[in-house]
Amino acid sequence: MTRNGPISQVDIENEILRLLDLLESETEAFEKLAEDFAKKDAFMKSSWAKEYLSAKGSIKEREAWADYKLGDPIFDSKMAEGLLKAKREKLLSLRTSIDALRTLNANVRSQV
């Protein structure tokens, strides 16, 4: 939002509407990322358990073997989790911006 003069209530409300539209689209993207993470995490955990249970040796050796065998699924799960967390932060940032604009809008309204 750029301006050259005093901020008006209309400007604030337009920015709120823009951010609400963005919040809606980001929420839909968050849903897809959450589903993707859930699938990758469930696959990784079940595959890890199979490898762990089929391995021989001490507990540490079995854990190391399962980690070794599942490098790519573990990586995929961690990446999906990171993307999900980043999107969650974006949503929180948008909500905070909207709240700040609502406060600003109330202040401008009280001055009119």
GROMACS .gro file of C-alpha atoms in nm:
model
  112
    1MET     CA    1   0.000   0.000   0.000
    2THR     CA    2   0.163   0.325  -0.115
    3ARG     CA    3   0.029   0.674  -0.056
    4ASN     CA    4   0.131   1.037  -0.088
    5GLY     CA    5  -0.116   1.188   0.158
    6PRO     CA    6  -0.310   1.103   0.470
    7ILE     CA    7  -0.443   0.750   0.483
    8SER     CA    8  -0.816   0.719   0.431
    9GLN     CA    9  -1.060   0.466   0.562
   10VAL     CA   10  -1.129   0.355   0.204
   11ASP     CA   11  -0.759   0.285   0.147
   12ILE     CA   12  -0.743   0.076   0.462
   13GLU     CA   13  -1.057  -0.117   0.376
   14ASN     CA   14  -0.929  -0.188   0.024
   15GLU     CA   15  -0.603  -0.320   0.168
   16ILE     CA   16  -0.795  -0.536   0.416
   17LEU     CA   17  -0.999  -0.682   0.130
   18ARG     CA   18  -0.683  -0.750  -0.069
   19LEU     CA   19  -0.522  -0.927   0.225
   20LEU     CA   20  -0.838  -1.128   0.292
   21ASP     CA   21  -0.834  -1.254  -0.067
   22LEU     CA   22  -0.468  -1.345  -0.029
   23LEU     CA   23  -0.542  -1.515   0.304
   24GLU     CA   24  -0.810  -1.727   0.140
   25SER     CA   25  -0.582  -1.845  -0.141
   26GLU     CA   26  -0.294  -1.912   0.101
   27THR     CA   27  -0.529  -2.112   0.325
   28GLU     CA   28  -0.624  -2.332   0.030
   29ALA     CA   29  -0.255  -2.382  -0.050
   30PHE     CA   30  -0.193  -2.469   0.317
   31GLU     CA   31  -0.458  -2.742   0.295
   32LYS     CA   32  -0.280  -2.904   0.000
   33LEU     CA   33   0.058  -2.882   0.174
   34ALA     CA   34  -0.086  -3.034   0.492
   35GLU     CA   35  -0.230  -3.326   0.297
   36ASP     CA   36   0.098  -3.378   0.110
   37PHE     CA   37   0.296  -3.375   0.435
   38ALA     CA   38   0.056  -3.621   0.601
   39LYS     CA   39   0.090  -3.867   0.313
   40LYS     CA   40   0.470  -3.842   0.296
   41ASP     CA   41   0.509  -3.864   0.673
   42ALA     CA   42   0.282  -4.168   0.702
   43PHE     CA   43   0.465  -4.343   0.417
   44MET     CA   44   0.803  -4.265   0.571
   45LYS     CA   45   0.703  -4.385   0.917
   46SER     CA   46   0.549  -4.711   0.799
   47SER     CA   47   0.844  -4.784   0.569
   48TRP     CA   48   1.090  -4.699   0.847
   49ALA     CA   49   0.912  -4.938   1.084
   50LYS     CA   50   0.926  -5.219   0.826
   51GLU     CA   51   1.298  -5.168   0.770
   52TYR     CA   52   1.365  -5.143   1.142
   53LEU     CA   53   1.175  -5.462   1.222
   54SER     CA   54   1.337  -5.659   0.940
   55ALA     CA   55   1.693  -5.554   1.031
   56LYS     CA   56   1.926  -5.756   1.253
   57GLY     CA   57   2.156  -5.624   1.523
   58SER     CA   58   2.138  -5.389   1.817
   59ILE     CA   59   1.877  -5.117   1.846
   60LYS     CA   60   2.122  -4.852   1.722
   61GLU     CA   61   2.223  -5.069   1.425
   62ARG     CA   62   1.860  -5.132   1.333
   63GLU     CA   63   1.778  -4.760   1.357
   64ALA     CA   64   2.082  -4.671   1.146
   65TRP     CA   65   1.985  -4.931   0.885
   66ALA     CA   66   1.628  -4.802   0.863
   67ASP     CA   67   1.753  -4.442   0.832
   68TYR     CA   68   2.000  -4.547   0.561
   69LYS     CA   69   1.740  -4.738   0.359
   70LEU     CA   70   1.487  -4.455   0.375
   71GLY     CA   71   1.701  -4.151   0.299
   72ASP     CA   72   1.476  -4.019   0.020
   73PRO     CA   73   1.139  -4.066   0.196
   74ILE     CA   74   1.279  -3.909   0.513
   75PHE     CA   75   1.407  -3.614   0.308
   76ASP     CA   76   1.071  -3.581   0.129
   77SER     CA   77   0.886  -3.583   0.460
   78LYS     CA   78   1.118  -3.322   0.615
   79MET     CA   79   1.086  -3.097   0.309
   80ALA     CA   80   0.706  -3.125   0.311
   81GLU     CA   81   0.708  -3.040   0.681
   82GLY     CA   82   0.928  -2.736   0.618
   83LEU     CA   83   0.699  -2.610   0.341
   84LEU     CA   84   0.398  -2.658   0.567
   85LYS     CA   85   0.563  -2.462   0.849
   86ALA     CA   86   0.661  -2.182   0.610
   87LYS     CA   87   0.305  -2.156   0.480
   88ARG     CA   88   0.173  -2.150   0.838
   89GLU     CA   89   0.404  -1.856   0.912
   90LYS     CA   90   0.277  -1.677   0.601
   91LEU     CA   91  -0.081  -1.725   0.721
   92LEU     CA   92   0.006  -1.591   1.066
   93SER     CA   93   0.176  -1.290   0.907
   94LEU     CA   94  -0.130  -1.217   0.694
   95ARG     CA   95  -0.361  -1.243   0.996
   96THR     CA   96  -0.136  -1.008   1.192
   97SER     CA   97  -0.137  -0.757   0.905
   98ILE     CA   98  -0.516  -0.772   0.882
   99ASP     CA   99  -0.549  -0.719   1.258
  100ALA     CA  100  -0.315  -0.419   1.241
  101LEU     CA  101  -0.516  -0.268   0.957
  102ARG     CA  102  -0.839  -0.320   1.150
  103THR     CA  103  -0.689  -0.132   1.443
  104LEU     CA  104  -0.570   0.145   1.212
  105ASN     CA  105  -0.915   0.157   1.053
  106ALA     CA  106  -1.078   0.199   1.394
  107ASN     CA  107  -0.837   0.481   1.478
  108VAL     CA  108  -0.902   0.662   1.149
  109ARG     CA  109  -1.278   0.618   1.196
  110SER     CA  110  -1.264   0.770   1.546
  111GLN     CA  111  -1.080   1.076   1.409
  112VAL     CA  112  -1.345   1.148   1.147
   0.00000   0.00000   0.00000
